Amino acid sequence: MSTQQDNNFQAIISHAKEYGFVFQSSEIYDGLSAVYDYGPNGSELKKNIRDYWWKSMTQLHENIVGIDAAIFMHPTTWKASGHVDNFSDPMIDNKDSKKRYRVDHLIEGFADELETKGEEQKAREILQHMDALLAKDDYAGLKKLIEDNKIKCAVSGTCNWTDIRQFNLMFDTKLGSVTDEADTIYLRPETAQGIFVNFLNVQKTARMKIPFGIAQTGKAFRNEIVARQFIFRMREFEQMEMQFFVRPGTEGDWYKYWKEARLQWHLSLGIDPSKYRYHDHIKLAHYAKEACDIEFEFPIGFKEVEGIHSRSDFDLTQHQVYSKKKMQYFDADIDEATGKPYGNYIPYVVETSIGLDRMFLLILSNAYHEETINKEDGTTDSRVVLHIPEKIAPNKLAILPLTKKDGLPEIARELMNECKPYFKCFYEEKDAIGKRYRRQDAIGTPFCVTIDHQTKEDNTVTIRYRDSMLQERILLSKVKDLVLEAVM
Ligand code: GAP
């Protein structure tokens, strides 16, 4: 990361704390590594992102329904899904600092440094070499790559590395009151398995016909080793996942469909398309047939925000084997090739999986701007503004009576009562109006309305737009609809 990028990232982290978006967990006890809490503005923004995703999946697609499965699942779930045996990352320890690294992150970090120094070609070659070695699980080759390039530990500064080993990322705990007798269960590392084990319950009770999807949002837990990039990589985080069940043989087309549809969802928030790119996987997860990431240009570089995975019938087949319950679907549609119904089969699955916290970071880092304002008198001023898309901003409208007297607060309160059933409003009487505008800019409120003495005469108010800072007078009676139109 260049110094400029680093400064920008640090500024966003500080801003997130100062304005009640994100706090370190248990901060009074010096925090807990890679665990974060969301404050008043952060929890609103996070909820709005979740709702925007949920609506796009379950309201705008008639063939997608939602569920809310428990975090704890029968331990056999994770044996069947392959997570007990395969959900591990190759790790390497530095013998001097005793610090452990994920091998791919260590090498990627080195490649980032090369890029910053202008050695893009060498960085690309190293990453390609790493991808090829990872695809073959060639740990000796990866260690050699680290040693040949003299990749150092950031703490000790030495190249004194152990061999590479696998490290499982699942957290476990005990179910039951007496620890020795209790069963080991896991905190789910992905929400997807709650969908797979409920496949038949949902298909039957909601009378779904293939192709159809099941969507879910909820917490997931991973004992991440490298966890030092704010809310980008957390140990407790939230996923928004959708499993789309399709007829075998059609998964390639559905994979292309969802790859495009998910990018369009991101762009529907008005974010610059040049900040997005796809990254097709070479090394596939144990369940995947085809897979790609949607990457975004975060202040720490282009990084994954969402994964689209063609998971074949792997998960349902595994659950059928381990549970001994049939996971089949009867397809009554006629196969033109045979003239007969498609009949019984285990559906194939295309998954879309996005991290809610990572999407939050995307919105925050895309929205954060330090701006210089040229004033009419020739002087300049500055402001920090969050250009959060109107639809998901924590507050949609700030209602600001110019003074605390002359009946202005009463008019403002009436407007507040009219609008608050429809969208989140913020009311404030204190401080000069310019100062109040700046505070709203800093938390991303798209509209501010000022009630002044003229309001009493002609029922008009000043509306001020966050992004352009333009102000105009409109009828008080038009405020609610103007905001509603922008945020719906
Ligand atoms: N069910 C598939 C699955 O879990 P994944 O690529 O491991 O796939 C999906 O995770 C998404 O979850 C990622 O694209 C990322 O946005 C988010 N995610 C994964 N690990 C995370 C972590 N430690 N902290 C925050 N978000 C994470």
Coordinates of C-alpha atoms and ligand atoms in Angstrom, one line a residue:
M1 CA 0.0 0.0 0.0
S2 CA 1.4 3.4 -0.9
T3 CA 1.7 6.1 1.8
Q4 CA -1.2 8.1 0.2
Q5 CA -3.4 5.0 0.1
D6 CA -2.5 4.2 3.7
N7 CA -3.3 7.8 4.8
N8 CA -6.6 7.6 3.1
F9 CA -7.5 4.3 4.7
Q10 CA -6.5 5.7 8.2
A11 CA -8.6 8.8 7.6
I12 CA -11.6 6.6 6.8
I13 CA -11.1 4.4 9.9
S14 CA -10.9 7.5 12.1
H15 CA -13.9 9.1 10.5
A16 CA -15.9 5.9 11.0
K17 CA -15.1 6.0 14.7
E18 CA -15.6 9.8 15.2
Y19 CA -19.0 9.8 13.5
G20 CA -20.4 6.6 15.1
F21 CA -20.1 4.2 12.3
V22 CA -17.6 1.6 13.5
F23 CA -16.0 1.0 16.9
Q24 CA -13.4 -1.5 17.9
S25 CA -15.1 -4.3 19.9
S26 CA -14.6 -4.0 23.7
E27 CA -12.5 -0.9 23.2
I28 CA -12.3 -0.1 26.9
Y29 CA -10.4 -3.4 27.4
D30 CA -8.1 -2.4 24.5
G31 CA -10.2 -4.2 21.9
L32 CA -10.4 -7.7 20.5
S33 CA -8.4 -8.3 17.3
A34 CA -10.4 -8.3 14.1
V35 CA -13.8 -7.9 15.9
Y36 CA -15.8 -4.7 15.5
D37 CA -19.0 -3.1 16.6
Y38 CA -21.3 -0.8 14.6
G39 CA -22.4 2.5 16.2
P40 CA -25.7 4.5 15.6
N41 CA -24.9 5.6 12.0
G42 CA -23.1 2.4 11.2
S43 CA -25.9 0.1 12.2
E44 CA -28.3 2.1 10.1
L45 CA -26.1 2.0 7.1
K46 CA -25.4 -1.7 7.6
K47 CA -29.2 -2.4 7.9
N48 CA -29.9 -0.4 4.8
I49 CA -27.3 -2.3 2.7
R50 CA -28.8 -5.6 4.0
D51 CA -32.3 -4.5 3.2
Y52 CA -31.3 -3.3 -0.3
W53 CA -29.7 -6.7 -1.0
W54 CA -32.7 -8.6 0.6
K55 CA -35.2 -6.6 -1.5
S56 CA -33.2 -7.2 -4.7
M57 CA -33.2 -10.9 -4.0
T58 CA -36.6 -11.8 -2.5
Q59 CA -38.9 -9.0 -3.7
L60 CA -37.6 -8.3 -7.2
H61 CA -37.1 -12.0 -8.0
E62 CA -40.4 -14.0 -7.7
N63 CA -38.4 -17.3 -7.7
I64 CA -36.2 -16.5 -4.7
V65 CA -37.4 -16.9 -1.1
G66 CA -35.6 -16.1 2.2
I67 CA -34.8 -18.1 5.3
D68 CA -33.1 -17.4 8.6
A69 CA -31.2 -20.5 9.8
A70 CA -29.4 -20.9 13.1
I71 CA -25.7 -20.3 13.6
F72 CA -25.3 -23.6 15.3
M73 CA -25.8 -26.7 13.1
H74 CA -25.4 -30.4 13.6
P75 CA -21.7 -31.1 13.6
T76 CA -22.1 -33.6 10.7
T77 CA -23.0 -30.7 8.5
W78 CA -19.4 -29.5 8.5
K79 CA -18.1 -33.0 7.9
A80 CA -20.4 -33.4 4.9
S81 CA -19.7 -30.0 3.5
G82 CA -15.9 -30.7 3.6
H83 CA -15.2 -27.8 6.0
V84 CA -13.8 -30.1 8.7
D85 CA -11.2 -31.6 6.3
N86 CA -10.7 -28.9 3.8
F87 CA -11.5 -25.4 5.2
S88 CA -8.0 -24.6 5.9
D89 CA -5.4 -22.3 4.5
P90 CA -1.7 -22.9 4.0
M91 CA 0.1 -21.0 6.7
I92 CA 3.8 -20.2 7.4
D93 CA 5.3 -19.1 10.6
N94 CA 8.3 -16.8 11.0
K95 CA 10.7 -18.6 13.5
D96 CA 12.0 -15.3 14.9
S97 CA 8.8 -13.3 15.5
K98 CA 6.6 -16.4 15.9
K99 CA 4.1 -14.6 13.7
R100 CA 1.9 -16.7 11.4
Y101 CA 0.9 -15.7 7.9
R102 CA -1.5 -17.0 5.3
V103 CA 0.9 -17.9 2.5
D104 CA -1.2 -16.2 -0.3
H105 CA -1.5 -13.0 1.8
L106 CA 2.3 -12.9 2.5
I107 CA 3.1 -13.2 -1.2
E108 CA 0.3 -10.8 -2.3
G109 CA 1.7 -8.2 0.2
F110 CA 5.1 -8.6 -1.4
A111 CA 3.6 -8.2 -4.9
D112 CA 1.8 -5.0 -3.8
E113 CA 5.1 -3.6 -2.6
L114 CA 6.7 -4.4 -5.9
E115 CA 3.8 -2.6 -7.7
T116 CA 4.3 0.4 -5.5
K117 CA 8.0 0.5 -6.6
G118 CA 6.9 0.4 -10.3
E119 CA 7.9 -3.3 -10.8
E120 CA 4.5 -4.3 -12.1
Q121 CA 5.8 -7.0 -14.5
K122 CA 7.7 -8.8 -11.7
A123 CA 4.6 -8.6 -9.4
R124 CA 2.4 -10.1 -12.0
E125 CA 4.9 -13.0 -12.6
I126 CA 5.1 -13.8 -8.9
L127 CA 1.3 -13.8 -8.5
Q128 CA 0.9 -16.1 -11.6
H129 CA 3.6 -18.4 -10.2
M130 CA 1.8 -18.4 -6.8
D131 CA -1.6 -19.2 -8.4
A132 CA -0.1 -22.1 -10.3
L133 CA 1.6 -23.5 -7.1
L134 CA -1.6 -23.1 -5.0
A135 CA -3.6 -24.9 -7.7
K136 CA -1.3 -27.9 -7.2
D137 CA -1.0 -27.6 -3.4
D138 CA 2.7 -27.4 -4.0
Y139 CA 3.8 -26.2 -0.5
A140 CA 7.5 -26.9 -1.1
G141 CA 7.3 -24.8 -4.3
L142 CA 5.5 -22.0 -2.4
K143 CA 8.1 -22.0 0.3
K144 CA 10.8 -21.8 -2.3
L145 CA 9.0 -18.9 -4.0
I146 CA 9.0 -17.0 -0.6
E147 CA 12.7 -17.8 0.0
D148 CA 13.9 -17.0 -3.5
N149 CA 12.2 -13.6 -3.4
K150 CA 13.6 -13.0 0.1
I151 CA 10.1 -12.2 1.4
K152 CA 10.5 -10.9 4.9
C153 CA 8.3 -11.0 8.1
A154 CA 7.0 -7.5 8.7
V155 CA 7.7 -7.9 12.5
S156 CA 11.2 -9.6 12.7
G157 CA 12.4 -8.5 9.2
T158 CA 13.9 -11.9 8.7
C159 CA 13.4 -14.7 6.1
N160 CA 13.6 -17.5 8.7
W161 CA 10.4 -19.4 7.8
T162 CA 9.0 -22.7 8.9
D163 CA 7.5 -25.2 6.5
I164 CA 4.0 -24.5 5.2
R165 CA 1.1 -26.2 7.1
Q166 CA -2.6 -26.2 6.9
F167 CA -4.6 -24.4 9.6
N168 CA -8.4 -24.9 9.9
L169 CA -10.4 -21.7 10.2
M170 CA -13.5 -22.9 12.0
F171 CA -14.2 -21.9 15.6
D172 CA -15.5 -24.7 17.8
T173 CA -17.3 -24.8 21.1
K174 CA -19.2 -27.3 23.3
L175 CA -23.0 -27.9 23.2
G176 CA -24.2 -29.0 26.6
S177 CA -23.6 -28.1 30.2
V178 CA -20.8 -30.5 31.3
T179 CA -17.8 -29.8 29.1
D180 CA -16.3 -33.3 29.1
E181 CA -19.5 -34.9 28.0
A182 CA -20.6 -32.2 25.6
D183 CA -20.4 -32.5 21.8
T184 CA -18.1 -30.3 19.8
I185 CA -20.0 -28.0 17.5
Y186 CA -18.8 -25.2 15.2
L187 CA -19.7 -21.6 14.7
R188 CA -20.8 -21.6 11.0
P189 CA -18.0 -20.4 8.7
E190 CA -20.5 -19.7 5.9
T191 CA -24.3 -19.2 5.9
A192 CA -24.7 -21.4 2.8
Q193 CA -25.0 -24.7 4.6
G194 CA -28.1 -23.5 6.5
I195 CA -29.7 -23.2 3.1
F196 CA -28.5 -26.6 1.8
V197 CA -29.8 -28.6 4.8
N198 CA -33.2 -26.8 4.5
F199 CA -33.4 -27.3 0.7
L200 CA -36.3 -29.8 0.8
N201 CA -38.2 -28.0 3.6
V202 CA -38.2 -24.8 1.6
Q203 CA -38.8 -26.3 -1.8
K204 CA -41.9 -28.2 -0.5
T205 CA -43.4 -25.6 1.9
A206 CA -42.9 -22.7 -0.5
R207 CA -43.8 -24.9 -3.5
M208 CA -40.8 -23.8 -5.5
K209 CA -40.1 -25.0 -9.0
I210 CA -36.6 -25.2 -10.4
P211 CA -34.9 -22.8 -11.2
F212 CA -35.3 -21.1 -7.8
G213 CA -33.2 -19.5 -5.1
I214 CA -33.0 -19.4 -1.3
A215 CA -31.5 -16.2 0.2
Q216 CA -30.1 -15.7 3.7
T217 CA -28.2 -13.1 5.6
G218 CA -26.4 -13.8 8.9
K219 CA -23.3 -14.0 10.9
A220 CA -20.4 -16.3 10.0
F221 CA -17.2 -16.9 11.9
R222 CA -13.6 -17.6 10.8
N223 CA -10.4 -17.8 12.8
E224 CA -8.6 -15.6 10.3
I225 CA -4.9 -15.4 10.8
V226 CA -4.1 -12.2 9.0
A227 CA -6.8 -9.9 10.3
R228 CA -5.4 -6.3 10.3
Q229 CA -7.4 -4.5 7.6
F230 CA -10.2 -3.0 9.7
I231 CA -13.6 -4.5 8.7
F232 CA -12.2 -6.0 5.5
R233 CA -11.2 -9.2 7.2
M234 CA -12.9 -10.0 10.5
R235 CA -13.3 -13.0 12.7
E236 CA -17.0 -12.4 13.2
F237 CA -18.8 -11.0 10.1
E238 CA -22.0 -11.1 8.2
Q239 CA -22.7 -12.7 4.9
M240 CA -25.5 -12.3 2.4
E241 CA -25.8 -15.5 0.4
M242 CA -28.1 -16.9 -2.2
Q243 CA -28.1 -20.4 -3.5
F244 CA -29.8 -20.8 -6.9
F245 CA -30.9 -24.4 -7.6
V246 CA -30.9 -25.3 -11.3
R247 CA -31.3 -28.3 -13.6
P248 CA -28.0 -30.1 -14.3
G249 CA -26.5 -28.9 -17.5
T250 CA -27.9 -25.4 -17.2
E251 CA -25.4 -24.3 -14.5
G252 CA -23.0 -22.7 -17.0
D253 CA -25.7 -20.3 -18.3
W254 CA -26.9 -19.5 -14.8
Y255 CA -23.4 -18.9 -13.6
K256 CA -22.9 -16.3 -16.4
Y257 CA -26.3 -14.8 -15.6
W258 CA -25.5 -14.3 -11.9
K259 CA -22.0 -13.1 -12.6
E260 CA -23.5 -10.2 -14.7
A261 CA -26.6 -9.7 -12.5
R262 CA -24.5 -9.3 -9.3
L263 CA -22.2 -6.7 -10.9
Q264 CA -25.3 -4.8 -12.1
W265 CA -26.6 -4.8 -8.5
H266 CA -23.4 -3.0 -7.4
L267 CA -23.6 -0.6 -10.3
S268 CA -27.3 0.2 -9.4
L269 CA -25.9 2.0 -6.4
G270 CA -24.3 4.5 -8.8
I271 CA -20.7 3.5 -8.1
D272 CA -18.1 4.2 -10.8
P273 CA -17.9 1.0 -13.0
S274 CA -14.1 1.5 -13.4
K275 CA -13.7 0.7 -9.7
Y276 CA -14.9 -2.9 -10.3
R277 CA -13.4 -5.9 -12.0
Y278 CA -13.9 -9.6 -12.2
H279 CA -11.2 -12.1 -11.0
D280 CA -11.7 -15.6 -12.3
H281 CA -10.4 -18.3 -10.0
I282 CA -7.7 -20.7 -11.1
K283 CA -7.5 -22.5 -7.7
L284 CA -11.0 -23.6 -7.0
A285 CA -12.5 -24.2 -3.6
H286 CA -13.2 -27.9 -2.8
Y287 CA -16.8 -27.6 -3.9
A288 CA -16.5 -25.3 -6.9
K289 CA -16.8 -26.0 -10.7
E290 CA -16.3 -22.4 -11.8
A291 CA -15.8 -19.4 -9.6
C292 CA -15.0 -15.7 -9.8
D293 CA -14.8 -12.7 -7.5
I294 CA -16.2 -9.3 -8.0
E295 CA -13.3 -7.1 -6.9
F296 CA -13.5 -3.4 -5.9
E297 CA -10.8 -0.8 -5.7
F298 CA -10.6 -0.3 -2.0
P299 CA -8.0 2.2 -0.5
I300 CA -5.9 -1.0 0.1
G301 CA -6.1 -1.9 -3.6
F302 CA -8.4 -4.1 -5.8
K303 CA -9.9 -6.8 -3.4
E304 CA -12.7 -9.3 -3.4
V305 CA -16.1 -8.1 -2.2
E306 CA -18.3 -10.9 -3.6
G307 CA -17.9 -14.4 -4.9
I308 CA -20.0 -16.2 -7.5
H309 CA -19.5 -19.9 -7.4
S310 CA -20.9 -22.7 -9.5
R311 CA -21.0 -25.4 -6.8
S312 CA -22.3 -28.3 -8.9
D313 CA -24.4 -30.8 -6.9
F314 CA -21.6 -31.2 -4.4
D315 CA -23.3 -30.0 -1.2
L316 CA -26.7 -31.6 -1.7
T317 CA -25.0 -34.9 -2.7
Q318 CA -22.8 -34.8 0.4
H319 CA -25.8 -34.1 2.7
Q320 CA -27.6 -37.0 1.1
V321 CA -24.7 -39.3 1.7
Y322 CA -24.2 -38.2 5.3
S323 CA -27.8 -37.8 6.4
K324 CA -29.1 -40.7 4.3
K325 CA -32.1 -38.5 3.3
K326 CA -32.9 -38.1 -0.3
M327 CA -32.1 -34.6 -1.6
Q328 CA -33.8 -35.1 -5.0
Y329 CA -36.2 -32.9 -6.8
F330 CA -38.8 -34.2 -9.2
D331 CA -38.9 -32.1 -12.4
A332 CA -42.1 -32.6 -14.3
D333 CA -41.1 -30.4 -17.2
I334 CA -40.8 -32.2 -20.5
D335 CA -37.3 -32.8 -21.8
E336 CA -37.6 -32.1 -25.6
A337 CA -34.8 -34.5 -26.4
T338 CA -36.7 -37.5 -24.9
G339 CA -40.3 -36.3 -24.8
K340 CA -40.4 -37.4 -21.2
P341 CA -40.2 -35.4 -17.9
Y342 CA -36.8 -34.7 -16.6
G343 CA -37.7 -36.7 -13.5
N344 CA -35.7 -37.0 -10.3
Y345 CA -32.3 -35.4 -9.9
I346 CA -30.1 -33.6 -7.4
P347 CA -30.1 -29.9 -8.5
Y348 CA -27.0 -28.0 -9.3
V349 CA -26.3 -24.8 -7.5
V350 CA -25.0 -21.4 -8.4
E351 CA -24.1 -19.3 -5.4
T352 CA -23.7 -15.6 -4.9
S353 CA -22.0 -14.7 -1.7
I354 CA -21.2 -11.2 -0.5
G355 CA -19.8 -10.0 2.8
L356 CA -22.0 -7.3 4.4
D357 CA -19.2 -5.8 6.3
R358 CA -17.0 -5.7 3.2
M359 CA -19.8 -4.0 1.3
F360 CA -20.1 -1.5 4.1
L361 CA -16.4 -0.8 3.8
L362 CA -16.9 -0.4 0.0
I363 CA -19.7 2.1 0.5
L364 CA -17.7 4.0 3.1
S365 CA -14.5 4.2 1.2
N366 CA -16.2 5.1 -2.0
A367 CA -18.3 7.8 -0.3
Y368 CA -15.4 9.4 1.7
H369 CA -14.2 12.7 0.2
E370 CA -12.2 15.6 1.6
E371 CA -13.3 18.5 -0.5
T372 CA -12.1 22.1 -1.0
I373 CA -14.9 24.6 -1.6
N374 CA -14.4 27.8 -3.5
K375 CA -16.5 30.4 -1.9
E376 CA -18.2 33.4 -3.7
D377 CA -15.9 35.9 -1.9
G378 CA -12.8 34.2 -3.4
T379 CA -11.7 32.4 -0.2
T380 CA -11.8 28.6 0.2
D381 CA -13.2 26.3 2.8
S382 CA -13.1 22.5 3.2
R383 CA -15.4 19.8 4.1
V384 CA -15.4 16.0 4.7
V385 CA -18.4 14.5 3.0
L386 CA -19.8 11.0 2.6
H387 CA -21.4 10.6 -0.8
I388 CA -23.4 7.6 0.3
P389 CA -26.1 6.6 -2.2
E390 CA -29.4 8.2 -1.1
K391 CA -31.2 4.9 -0.9
I392 CA -28.9 3.5 1.9
A393 CA -27.8 6.7 3.7
P394 CA -28.3 6.3 7.5
N395 CA -30.5 9.5 7.6
K396 CA -32.3 10.7 4.6
L397 CA -33.3 14.1 5.7
A398 CA -32.1 16.6 8.4
I399 CA -34.7 19.0 9.6
L400 CA -33.1 22.2 10.9
P401 CA -35.1 25.2 12.3
L402 CA -32.9 28.3 11.9
T403 CA -33.5 29.5 15.4
K404 CA -34.9 27.9 18.6
K405 CA -37.7 30.5 18.8
D406 CA -40.4 32.4 16.9
G407 CA -42.4 29.2 16.3
L408 CA -39.8 27.7 13.9
P409 CA -39.2 24.5 16.0
E410 CA -42.9 23.9 16.0
I411 CA -43.1 23.9 12.2
A412 CA -40.0 21.8 12.0
R413 CA -41.5 19.2 14.4
E414 CA -44.6 19.0 12.3
L415 CA -42.5 18.2 9.2
M416 CA -40.6 15.7 11.3
N417 CA -43.8 14.0 12.3
E418 CA -45.0 14.0 8.7
C419 CA -41.8 12.4 7.3
K420 CA -40.5 10.0 10.0
P421 CA -43.0 7.2 9.3
Y422 CA -41.6 7.0 5.8
F423 CA -37.8 7.4 6.2
K424 CA -35.2 8.2 8.8
C425 CA -35.0 11.9 9.7
F426 CA -32.7 13.8 12.0
Y427 CA -33.7 16.9 14.0
E428 CA -31.3 19.5 15.2
E429 CA -31.7 23.1 16.6
K430 CA -28.2 23.7 18.0
D431 CA -25.3 25.7 16.4
A432 CA -25.0 27.9 13.3
I433 CA -26.6 26.5 10.2
G434 CA -23.3 26.1 8.3
K435 CA -21.9 24.0 11.1
R436 CA -25.1 21.8 11.1
Y437 CA -24.8 21.3 7.3
R438 CA -21.1 20.1 7.8
R439 CA -22.1 17.6 10.4
Q440 CA -24.8 16.2 8.1
D441 CA -22.2 16.0 5.2
A442 CA -19.9 14.0 7.5
I443 CA -22.6 11.4 8.1
G444 CA -23.8 11.3 4.5
T445 CA -27.3 12.9 4.9
P446 CA -28.4 13.6 1.3
F447 CA -31.0 16.4 2.1
C448 CA -31.1 19.2 4.7
V449 CA -34.2 21.4 5.1
T450 CA -34.0 24.7 6.9
I451 CA -37.1 26.3 8.4
D452 CA -36.7 30.1 8.6
H453 CA -38.9 33.2 9.1
Q454 CA -39.9 33.2 5.5
T455 CA -41.5 29.7 6.1
K456 CA -44.1 31.4 8.3
E457 CA -45.0 33.8 5.5
D458 CA -45.1 31.6 2.4
N459 CA -44.8 28.0 3.6
T460 CA -41.5 27.5 1.7
V461 CA -38.2 26.1 3.1
T462 CA -34.6 25.9 1.9
I463 CA -33.6 22.5 0.8
R464 CA -29.9 21.9 0.6
Y465 CA -28.4 19.0 -1.5
R466 CA -25.4 17.2 0.0
D467 CA -23.5 16.5 -3.2
S468 CA -23.8 19.8 -5.0
M469 CA -24.4 21.9 -1.9
L470 CA -26.9 23.8 -4.0
Q471 CA -29.8 25.3 -2.1
E472 CA -33.3 26.2 -3.3
R473 CA -36.6 27.1 -1.9
I474 CA -39.4 24.7 -2.3
L475 CA -42.9 24.4 -0.7
L476 CA -42.9 22.8 2.7
S477 CA -45.6 20.5 1.5
K478 CA -43.3 19.1 -1.2
V479 CA -40.5 18.0 1.0
K480 CA -41.7 14.5 1.9
D481 CA -42.4 13.5 -1.7
L482 CA -39.1 14.9 -3.0
V483 CA -37.1 12.8 -0.5
L484 CA -39.2 9.8 -1.0
E485 CA -38.7 9.9 -4.7
A486 CA -34.9 10.0 -4.3
V487 CA -34.6 7.2 -1.7
M488 CA -37.1 4.6 -3.0
Ligands
GAP1 N1 -20.4 -19.6 0.8 C1 -19.3 -19.2 0.1 C2 -18.3 -18.4 0.8 O1 -18.4 -18.3 2.0 P1 -16.2 -16.9 0.5 O2 -15.5 -16.4 -0.7 O3 -15.3 -17.6 1.5 O4 -17.4 -17.8 0.0 C3 -17.8 -14.9 0.6 O5 -16.9 -15.7 1.3 C4 -17.7 -13.5 1.0 O6 -17.8 -13.3 2.4 C5 -16.4 -12.8 0.5 O7 -16.5 -12.4 -0.8 C6 -16.3 -11.7 1.5 O8 -17.1 -10.5 1.1 C7 -17.0 -12.2 2.8 N2 -15.9 -12.6 3.7 C8 -15.3 -13.8 3.8 N3 -14.4 -13.9 4.8 C9 -14.5 -12.7 5.4 C10 -13.9 -12.1 6.6 N4 -13.0 -12.8 7.3 N5 -14.3 -10.9 7.0 C11 -15.2 -10.2 6.3 N6 -15.8 -10.7 5.2 C12 -15.5 -11.9 4.8

